[in-house]
Amino acid sequence: MPKAYFPHAYLTETARRRPELWRLLVGLLLIGVLVSLLNMVFFAALVAMGPNEWAQELLAGSSPLALILLLVSFGFITFGVAVAARKMQHRTLWSILGERRLAETQFVSVLKALLILGVIGFLLPPYSMGGELTQKLPLTTWVLLLPVAAFAVLIQVSAEEILFRGYIQQTLAARFNSPIIWMGVPSILFAVGHYAPDAAGGNALLIALWAFVFGLLASDLTARAGTLGPAIALHFFNNVIALLFISLPDSLSGLALFVLPFDTSDAEQLRPWLLVDLVMMFVCWLAARLALRR
């Protein structure tokens, strides 16, 4: 293991007491069952309370309330991981997140660095997004919703990091020494979860590749930091921009201030910006690493 990844040993300490792969597989099955059942009950209750078109609106996250509820439902993943870790490895949720005070400090430090980077990017000369942006929400409404929306995004990204860079990565690291395995496998699973050919069409593979690279960078930050704080901050910053500021119009746009003039499946328009976003992701990763060195 590279010397820079020695802090990761802290996260795997409790996992190493019960590192068997069957525990991970049974744990993932338990998480899948719990999340599926809780989502089924949650969304069935929500759909029953609304009009006929509410179900489609909820699944697409096309209104503020629909997207907030959709993001909050990711909390079921965190609950599932907490149950699986306790039952299969006798681990607590905080043992997956890392030492609490350090995780919080690193989260804040990395988020500050990314916000500064975001402000610098905003002040640079304007670049064409392939057409005029359309305002989705009135500015006053957007500002009033922003605290709740940001908290909902935090629930969503924390759940994904706890599952992929937390439970899966740490359990694999407790069993295998090679970062190729314990960074690569969770990143592949993360990419598979973002592969949506029905919605993205010809862009599906590129979006999955983007998710794979993001997973590797988040895994690297986790291994260097010894907590999930930096990875959650990176994921939070990315999703706040993509969901709350400038979103794609066909899905998860309910809380966006602006929407792009093209949708997920528009290969000609979206592909150049996915490549630009990939470059920016590397810049954000470097900024996060610099913040961790302070």
mmCIF file of C-alpha atoms in Angstrom:
data_model
loop_
_atom_site.group_PDB
_atom_site.id
_atom_site.type_symbol
_atom_site.label_atom_id
_atom_site.label_comp_id
_atom_site.label_asym_id
_atom_site.label_seq_id
_atom_site.Cartn_x
_atom_site.Cartn_y
_atom_site.Cartn_z
ATOM 1 C CA MET A 1 0.000 0.000 0.000
ATOM 2 C CA PRO A 2 1.348 3.499 -0.835
ATOM 3 C CA LYS A 3 2.552 5.445 2.189
ATOM 4 C CA ALA A 4 0.037 8.214 1.428
ATOM 5 C CA TYR A 5 -2.761 5.723 2.073
ATOM 6 C CA PHE A 6 -1.680 4.752 5.590
ATOM 7 C CA PRO A 7 -4.527 6.805 7.183
ATOM 8 C CA HIS A 8 -6.957 4.422 5.488
ATOM 9 C CA ALA A 9 -5.850 1.724 7.934
ATOM 10 C CA TYR A 10 -7.777 3.575 10.652
ATOM 11 C CA LEU A 11 -11.005 3.122 8.724
ATOM 12 C CA THR A 12 -10.393 -0.579 8.152
ATOM 13 C CA GLU A 13 -9.388 -1.355 11.745
ATOM 14 C CA THR A 14 -12.819 -2.556 12.890
ATOM 15 C CA ALA A 15 -13.534 -4.199 9.513
ATOM 16 C CA ARG A 16 -10.361 -6.293 9.803
ATOM 17 C CA ARG A 17 -11.821 -8.148 12.787
ATOM 18 C CA ARG A 18 -14.375 -9.796 10.466
ATOM 19 C CA PRO A 19 -12.999 -9.418 6.916
ATOM 20 C CA GLU A 20 -14.676 -12.411 5.251
ATOM 21 C CA LEU A 21 -16.097 -11.654 1.813
ATOM 22 C CA TRP A 22 -19.292 -13.525 2.539
ATOM 23 C CA ARG A 23 -20.043 -10.962 5.237
ATOM 24 C CA LEU A 24 -19.790 -8.198 2.636
ATOM 25 C CA LEU A 25 -22.016 -10.046 0.176
ATOM 26 C CA VAL A 26 -24.660 -10.854 2.783
ATOM 27 C CA GLY A 27 -24.422 -7.286 4.060
ATOM 28 C CA LEU A 28 -25.008 -5.869 0.579
ATOM 29 C CA LEU A 29 -27.980 -8.208 0.153
ATOM 30 C CA LEU A 30 -29.376 -7.010 3.479
ATOM 31 C CA ILE A 31 -28.882 -3.380 2.431
ATOM 32 C CA GLY A 32 -30.622 -4.049 -0.890
ATOM 33 C CA VAL A 33 -33.628 -5.679 0.807
ATOM 34 C CA LEU A 34 -33.976 -2.955 3.441
ATOM 35 C CA VAL A 35 -33.637 -0.095 0.955
ATOM 36 C CA SER A 36 -36.075 -1.706 -1.486
ATOM 37 C CA LEU A 37 -38.715 -2.323 1.200
ATOM 38 C CA LEU A 38 -38.391 1.127 2.753
ATOM 39 C CA ASN A 39 -38.505 2.835 -0.649
ATOM 40 C CA MET A 40 -41.526 0.769 -1.646
ATOM 41 C CA VAL A 41 -43.465 1.811 1.453
ATOM 42 C CA PHE A 42 -42.254 5.416 1.319
ATOM 43 C CA PHE A 43 -43.078 6.062 -2.329
ATOM 44 C CA ALA A 44 -46.322 4.064 -2.224
ATOM 45 C CA ALA A 45 -47.508 6.308 0.609
ATOM 46 C CA LEU A 46 -46.433 9.457 -1.251
ATOM 47 C CA VAL A 47 -48.075 8.395 -4.513
ATOM 48 C CA ALA A 48 -51.302 7.529 -2.703
ATOM 49 C CA MET A 49 -51.493 11.055 -1.297
ATOM 50 C CA GLY A 50 -51.114 12.851 -4.643
ATOM 51 C CA PRO A 51 -52.848 13.133 -8.032
ATOM 52 C CA ASN A 52 -52.136 10.718 -10.888
ATOM 53 C CA GLU A 53 -49.318 12.807 -12.378
ATOM 54 C CA TRP A 54 -47.600 13.042 -8.977
ATOM 55 C CA ALA A 55 -45.980 9.599 -9.368
ATOM 56 C CA GLN A 56 -44.176 10.587 -12.555
ATOM 57 C CA GLU A 57 -43.203 13.941 -11.096
ATOM 58 C CA LEU A 58 -41.798 12.213 -8.038
ATOM 59 C CA LEU A 59 -39.699 9.720 -10.010
ATOM 60 C CA ALA A 60 -38.323 12.461 -12.257
ATOM 61 C CA GLY A 61 -37.696 14.917 -9.418
ATOM 62 C CA SER A 62 -39.219 17.612 -11.616
ATOM 63 C CA SER A 63 -40.646 19.789 -8.838
ATOM 64 C CA PRO A 64 -38.994 21.149 -5.673
ATOM 65 C CA LEU A 65 -40.983 18.925 -3.314
ATOM 66 C CA ALA A 66 -40.532 15.850 -5.508
ATOM 67 C CA LEU A 67 -36.756 16.240 -5.686
ATOM 68 C CA ILE A 68 -36.389 16.975 -1.968
ATOM 69 C CA LEU A 69 -38.316 13.790 -1.141
ATOM 70 C CA LEU A 70 -36.297 11.816 -3.689
ATOM 71 C CA LEU A 71 -32.991 13.035 -2.220
ATOM 72 C CA VAL A 72 -34.092 12.451 1.377
ATOM 73 C CA SER A 73 -35.033 8.856 0.496
ATOM 74 C CA PHE A 74 -31.314 8.140 0.073
ATOM 75 C CA GLY A 75 -31.201 8.179 3.859
ATOM 76 C CA PHE A 76 -32.562 4.632 3.663
ATOM 77 C CA ILE A 77 -29.172 3.600 2.240
ATOM 78 C CA THR A 78 -27.397 5.047 5.263
ATOM 79 C CA PHE A 79 -29.826 3.189 7.520
ATOM 80 C CA GLY A 80 -29.255 -0.035 5.574
ATOM 81 C CA VAL A 81 -25.477 0.287 5.846
ATOM 82 C CA ALA A 82 -25.735 0.966 9.579
ATOM 83 C CA VAL A 83 -27.823 -2.191 10.082
ATOM 84 C CA ALA A 84 -25.618 -4.368 7.842
ATOM 85 C CA ALA A 85 -22.375 -3.147 9.429
ATOM 86 C CA ARG A 86 -23.741 -3.793 12.906
ATOM 87 C CA LYS A 87 -25.141 -7.249 12.127
ATOM 88 C CA MET A 88 -22.330 -8.575 9.915
ATOM 89 C CA GLN A 89 -19.206 -6.927 11.372
ATOM 90 C CA HIS A 90 -20.260 -5.415 14.717
ATOM 91 C CA ARG A 91 -19.294 -1.992 13.356
ATOM 92 C CA THR A 92 -20.873 1.390 14.075
ATOM 93 C CA LEU A 93 -21.742 3.959 11.445
ATOM 94 C CA TRP A 94 -19.102 6.320 12.841
ATOM 95 C CA SER A 95 -16.425 3.654 12.404
ATOM 96 C CA ILE A 96 -17.253 3.831 8.691
ATOM 97 C CA LEU A 97 -17.291 7.632 8.569
ATOM 98 C CA GLY A 98 -14.095 8.000 10.582
ATOM 99 C CA GLU A 99 -13.237 9.940 13.732
ATOM 100 C CA ARG A 100 -16.049 12.460 14.058
ATOM 101 C CA ARG A 101 -14.171 15.669 14.781
ATOM 102 C CA LEU A 102 -11.523 14.961 12.146
ATOM 103 C CA ALA A 103 -14.169 14.069 9.544
ATOM 104 C CA GLU A 104 -16.049 17.299 10.214
ATOM 105 C CA THR A 105 -12.848 19.397 10.100
ATOM 106 C CA GLN A 106 -11.741 17.822 6.822
ATOM 107 C CA PHE A 107 -15.217 18.230 5.334
ATOM 108 C CA VAL A 108 -15.236 21.943 6.109
ATOM 109 C CA SER A 109 -11.653 22.487 4.904
ATOM 110 C CA VAL A 110 -12.240 20.762 1.571
ATOM 111 C CA LEU A 111 -15.608 22.426 1.037
ATOM 112 C CA LYS A 112 -14.062 25.864 1.672
ATOM 113 C CA ALA A 113 -11.373 25.163 -0.930
ATOM 114 C CA LEU A 114 -13.964 24.014 -3.465
ATOM 115 C CA LEU A 115 -16.163 27.059 -2.826
ATOM 116 C CA ILE A 116 -13.189 29.348 -3.464
ATOM 117 C CA LEU A 117 -12.517 27.413 -6.655
ATOM 118 C CA GLY A 118 -16.166 27.782 -7.621
ATOM 119 C CA VAL A 119 -16.106 31.545 -7.083
ATOM 120 C CA ILE A 120 -12.966 31.826 -9.229
ATOM 121 C CA GLY A 121 -14.671 29.818 -11.959
ATOM 122 C CA PHE A 122 -17.740 32.052 -11.764
ATOM 123 C CA LEU A 123 -15.595 35.192 -12.141
ATOM 124 C CA LEU A 124 -13.814 33.895 -15.246
ATOM 125 C CA PRO A 125 -15.077 35.070 -18.667
ATOM 126 C CA PRO A 126 -18.468 33.527 -19.569
ATOM 127 C CA TYR A 127 -18.485 30.467 -21.773
ATOM 128 C CA SER A 128 -21.274 29.271 -24.029
ATOM 129 C CA MET A 129 -23.239 26.270 -22.760
ATOM 130 C CA GLY A 130 -24.488 25.489 -26.278
ATOM 131 C CA GLY A 131 -27.431 27.892 -25.996
ATOM 132 C CA GLU A 132 -29.267 30.132 -23.569
ATOM 133 C CA LEU A 133 -29.946 28.869 -20.055
ATOM 134 C CA THR A 134 -33.588 28.809 -18.972
ATOM 135 C CA GLN A 135 -34.502 29.964 -15.483
ATOM 136 C CA LYS A 136 -36.330 27.121 -13.728
ATOM 137 C CA LEU A 137 -37.246 28.730 -10.399
ATOM 138 C CA PRO A 138 -37.805 32.365 -9.420
ATOM 139 C CA LEU A 139 -34.739 33.649 -7.576
ATOM 140 C CA THR A 140 -36.674 34.381 -4.361
ATOM 141 C CA THR A 141 -38.167 30.876 -4.278
ATOM 142 C CA TRP A 142 -34.777 29.325 -4.999
ATOM 143 C CA VAL A 143 -33.075 31.266 -2.193
ATOM 144 C CA LEU A 144 -35.789 30.306 0.303
ATOM 145 C CA LEU A 145 -35.511 26.644 -0.652
ATOM 146 C CA LEU A 146 -31.700 26.608 -0.717
ATOM 147 C CA PRO A 147 -31.040 25.569 2.929
ATOM 148 C CA VAL A 148 -33.500 22.661 2.771
ATOM 149 C CA ALA A 149 -32.320 21.700 -0.710
ATOM 150 C CA ALA A 150 -28.652 21.726 0.335
ATOM 151 C CA PHE A 151 -29.430 19.559 3.359
ATOM 152 C CA ALA A 152 -31.314 17.092 1.139
ATOM 153 C CA VAL A 153 -28.296 16.923 -1.207
ATOM 154 C CA LEU A 154 -26.054 16.315 1.809
ATOM 155 C CA ILE A 155 -28.223 13.347 2.820
ATOM 156 C CA GLN A 156 -27.996 11.931 -0.710
ATOM 157 C CA VAL A 157 -24.236 12.277 -1.195
ATOM 158 C CA SER A 158 -23.440 11.100 2.339
ATOM 159 C CA ALA A 159 -25.452 7.935 1.740
ATOM 160 C CA GLU A 160 -23.592 7.141 -1.479
ATOM 161 C CA GLU A 161 -20.187 7.792 0.095
ATOM 162 C CA ILE A 162 -21.037 5.743 3.182
ATOM 163 C CA LEU A 163 -21.987 2.808 0.949
ATOM 164 C CA PHE A 164 -19.284 2.942 -1.747
ATOM 165 C CA ARG A 165 -16.232 4.646 -0.210
ATOM 166 C CA GLY A 166 -17.242 3.502 3.258
ATOM 167 C CA TYR A 167 -18.792 0.073 3.699
ATOM 168 C CA ILE A 168 -17.699 -1.572 0.435
ATOM 169 C CA GLN A 169 -14.233 -0.004 0.125
ATOM 170 C CA GLN A 170 -13.291 -0.544 3.744
ATOM 171 C CA THR A 171 -14.491 -4.156 3.839
ATOM 172 C CA LEU A 172 -12.509 -4.950 0.689
ATOM 173 C CA ALA A 173 -9.450 -3.155 2.109
ATOM 174 C CA ALA A 174 -9.701 -5.303 5.226
ATOM 175 C CA ARG A 175 -9.402 -8.394 3.014
ATOM 176 C CA PHE A 176 -7.097 -7.228 0.192
ATOM 177 C CA ASN A 177 -3.953 -5.087 0.371
ATOM 178 C CA SER A 178 -4.064 -3.870 -3.231
ATOM 179 C CA PRO A 179 -5.725 -0.448 -3.798
ATOM 180 C CA ILE A 180 -6.569 -1.685 -7.293
ATOM 181 C CA ILE A 181 -9.168 -3.949 -5.693
ATOM 182 C CA TRP A 182 -10.511 -1.842 -2.853
ATOM 183 C CA MET A 183 -10.603 1.347 -4.940
ATOM 184 C CA GLY A 184 -11.471 -0.248 -8.269
ATOM 185 C CA VAL A 185 -14.389 -2.497 -7.309
ATOM 186 C CA PRO A 186 -16.467 0.198 -5.517
ATOM 187 C CA SER A 187 -15.787 2.596 -8.407
ATOM 188 C CA ILE A 188 -16.991 0.030 -10.935
ATOM 189 C CA LEU A 189 -20.157 -0.551 -8.893
ATOM 190 C CA PHE A 190 -20.643 3.209 -8.620
ATOM 191 C CA ALA A 191 -20.321 3.501 -12.409
ATOM 192 C CA VAL A 192 -22.804 0.672 -12.978
ATOM 193 C CA GLY A 193 -25.279 2.519 -10.761
ATOM 194 C CA HIS A 194 -24.983 5.556 -13.055
ATOM 195 C CA TYR A 195 -25.356 3.587 -16.292
ATOM 196 C CA ALA A 196 -28.794 4.507 -17.666
ATOM 197 C CA PRO A 197 -29.012 3.832 -21.438
ATOM 198 C CA ASP A 198 -32.781 4.401 -21.512
ATOM 199 C CA ALA A 199 -32.388 7.976 -20.263
ATOM 200 C CA ALA A 200 -28.917 8.887 -21.519
ATOM 201 C CA GLY A 201 -28.896 7.095 -24.868
ATOM 202 C CA GLY A 202 -25.507 7.363 -26.549
ATOM 203 C CA ASN A 203 -24.127 9.286 -23.563
ATOM 204 C CA ALA A 204 -24.739 6.414 -21.124
ATOM 205 C CA LEU A 205 -21.241 4.942 -21.326
ATOM 206 C CA LEU A 206 -19.561 8.343 -21.039
ATOM 207 C CA ILE A 207 -21.639 9.190 -17.968
ATOM 208 C CA ALA A 208 -20.738 5.814 -16.448
ATOM 209 C CA LEU A 209 -17.057 6.510 -17.195
ATOM 210 C CA TRP A 210 -17.391 9.890 -15.500
ATOM 211 C CA ALA A 211 -18.852 8.149 -12.436
ATOM 212 C CA PHE A 212 -16.018 5.589 -12.428
ATOM 213 C CA VAL A 213 -13.353 8.304 -12.452
ATOM 214 C CA PHE A 214 -15.210 10.232 -9.763
ATOM 215 C CA GLY A 215 -15.310 7.068 -7.668
ATOM 216 C CA LEU A 216 -11.551 6.604 -7.980
ATOM 217 C CA LEU A 217 -10.863 10.214 -6.973
ATOM 218 C CA ALA A 218 -13.228 9.991 -3.995
ATOM 219 C CA SER A 219 -11.591 6.698 -2.967
ATOM 220 C CA ASP A 220 -8.176 8.348 -3.162
ATOM 221 C CA LEU A 221 -9.282 11.236 -0.929
ATOM 222 C CA THR A 222 -10.768 8.809 1.586
ATOM 223 C CA ALA A 223 -7.578 6.765 1.731
ATOM 224 C CA ARG A 224 -5.415 9.868 2.166
ATOM 225 C CA ALA A 225 -7.660 11.485 4.783
ATOM 226 C CA GLY A 226 -8.656 8.511 6.916
ATOM 227 C CA THR A 227 -12.270 9.734 7.001
ATOM 228 C CA LEU A 228 -15.151 10.133 4.553
ATOM 229 C CA GLY A 229 -15.267 13.895 5.181
ATOM 230 C CA PRO A 230 -13.328 15.008 2.054
ATOM 231 C CA ALA A 231 -15.139 12.610 -0.291
ATOM 232 C CA ILE A 232 -18.513 13.782 1.010
ATOM 233 C CA ALA A 233 -17.435 17.417 0.519
ATOM 234 C CA LEU A 234 -16.312 16.740 -3.070
ATOM 235 C CA HIS A 235 -19.539 14.881 -3.873
ATOM 236 C CA PHE A 236 -21.637 17.559 -2.157
ATOM 237 C CA PHE A 237 -20.013 20.394 -4.109
ATOM 238 C CA ASN A 238 -20.469 18.554 -7.403
ATOM 239 C CA ASN A 239 -24.131 17.710 -6.784
ATOM 240 C CA VAL A 240 -25.040 21.159 -5.476
ATOM 241 C CA ILE A 241 -23.798 22.635 -8.757
ATOM 242 C CA ALA A 242 -25.524 19.964 -10.862
ATOM 243 C CA LEU A 243 -28.837 19.868 -8.976
ATOM 244 C CA LEU A 244 -29.300 23.324 -7.458
ATOM 245 C CA PHE A 245 -27.595 25.720 -9.854
ATOM 246 C CA ILE A 246 -27.544 24.403 -13.435
ATOM 247 C CA SER A 247 -29.346 21.151 -14.154
ATOM 248 C CA LEU A 248 -30.431 19.105 -17.141
ATOM 249 C CA PRO A 249 -34.118 19.654 -17.940
ATOM 250 C CA ASP A 250 -35.260 16.040 -18.292
ATOM 251 C CA SER A 251 -34.569 14.717 -14.788
ATOM 252 C CA LEU A 252 -33.757 15.894 -11.253
ATOM 253 C CA SER A 253 -34.280 19.543 -12.177
ATOM 254 C CA GLY A 254 -36.897 20.449 -9.578
ATOM 255 C CA LEU A 255 -34.574 22.538 -7.400
ATOM 256 C CA ALA A 256 -32.390 24.084 -10.113
ATOM 257 C CA LEU A 257 -32.116 27.816 -10.625
ATOM 258 C CA PHE A 258 -31.345 27.258 -14.320
ATOM 259 C CA VAL A 259 -31.669 24.357 -16.752
ATOM 260 C CA LEU A 260 -29.535 23.638 -19.802
ATOM 261 C CA PRO A 261 -30.946 23.955 -23.336
ATOM 262 C CA PHE A 262 -30.368 20.236 -24.019
ATOM 263 C CA ASP A 263 -31.176 16.985 -22.213
ATOM 264 C CA THR A 264 -29.239 13.916 -21.076
ATOM 265 C CA SER A 265 -29.576 12.017 -24.353
ATOM 266 C CA ASP A 266 -28.371 14.872 -26.589
ATOM 267 C CA ALA A 267 -24.960 13.436 -27.474
ATOM 268 C CA GLU A 268 -23.738 16.285 -29.646
ATOM 269 C CA GLN A 269 -24.412 18.949 -27.030
ATOM 270 C CA LEU A 270 -23.697 17.060 -23.813
ATOM 271 C CA ARG A 271 -20.498 15.159 -24.623
ATOM 272 C CA PRO A 272 -18.183 18.204 -24.840
ATOM 273 C CA TRP A 273 -19.460 19.408 -21.467
ATOM 274 C CA LEU A 274 -19.016 15.997 -19.889
ATOM 275 C CA LEU A 275 -15.362 16.158 -20.933
ATOM 276 C CA VAL A 276 -15.054 19.685 -19.529
ATOM 277 C CA ASP A 277 -16.711 18.474 -16.329
ATOM 278 C CA LEU A 278 -14.228 15.602 -16.150
ATOM 279 C CA VAL A 279 -11.330 18.076 -16.283
ATOM 280 C CA MET A 280 -12.972 20.243 -13.616
ATOM 281 C CA MET A 281 -13.406 17.179 -11.446
ATOM 282 C CA PHE A 282 -9.633 16.622 -11.508
ATOM 283 C CA VAL A 283 -9.099 20.291 -10.594
ATOM 284 C CA CYS A 284 -11.504 19.911 -7.657
ATOM 285 C CA TRP A 285 -9.683 16.760 -6.551
ATOM 286 C CA LEU A 286 -6.351 18.619 -6.588
ATOM 287 C CA ALA A 287 -7.890 21.476 -4.604
ATOM 288 C CA ALA A 288 -9.191 18.963 -2.066
ATOM 289 C CA ARG A 289 -5.748 17.384 -1.716
ATOM 290 C CA LEU A 290 -4.179 20.789 -1.152
ATOM 291 C CA ALA A 291 -6.782 21.554 1.524
ATOM 292 C CA LEU A 292 -5.933 18.302 3.327
ATOM 293 C CA ARG A 293 -2.254 19.262 3.508
ATOM 294 C CA ARG A 294 -2.896 22.403 5.543
#
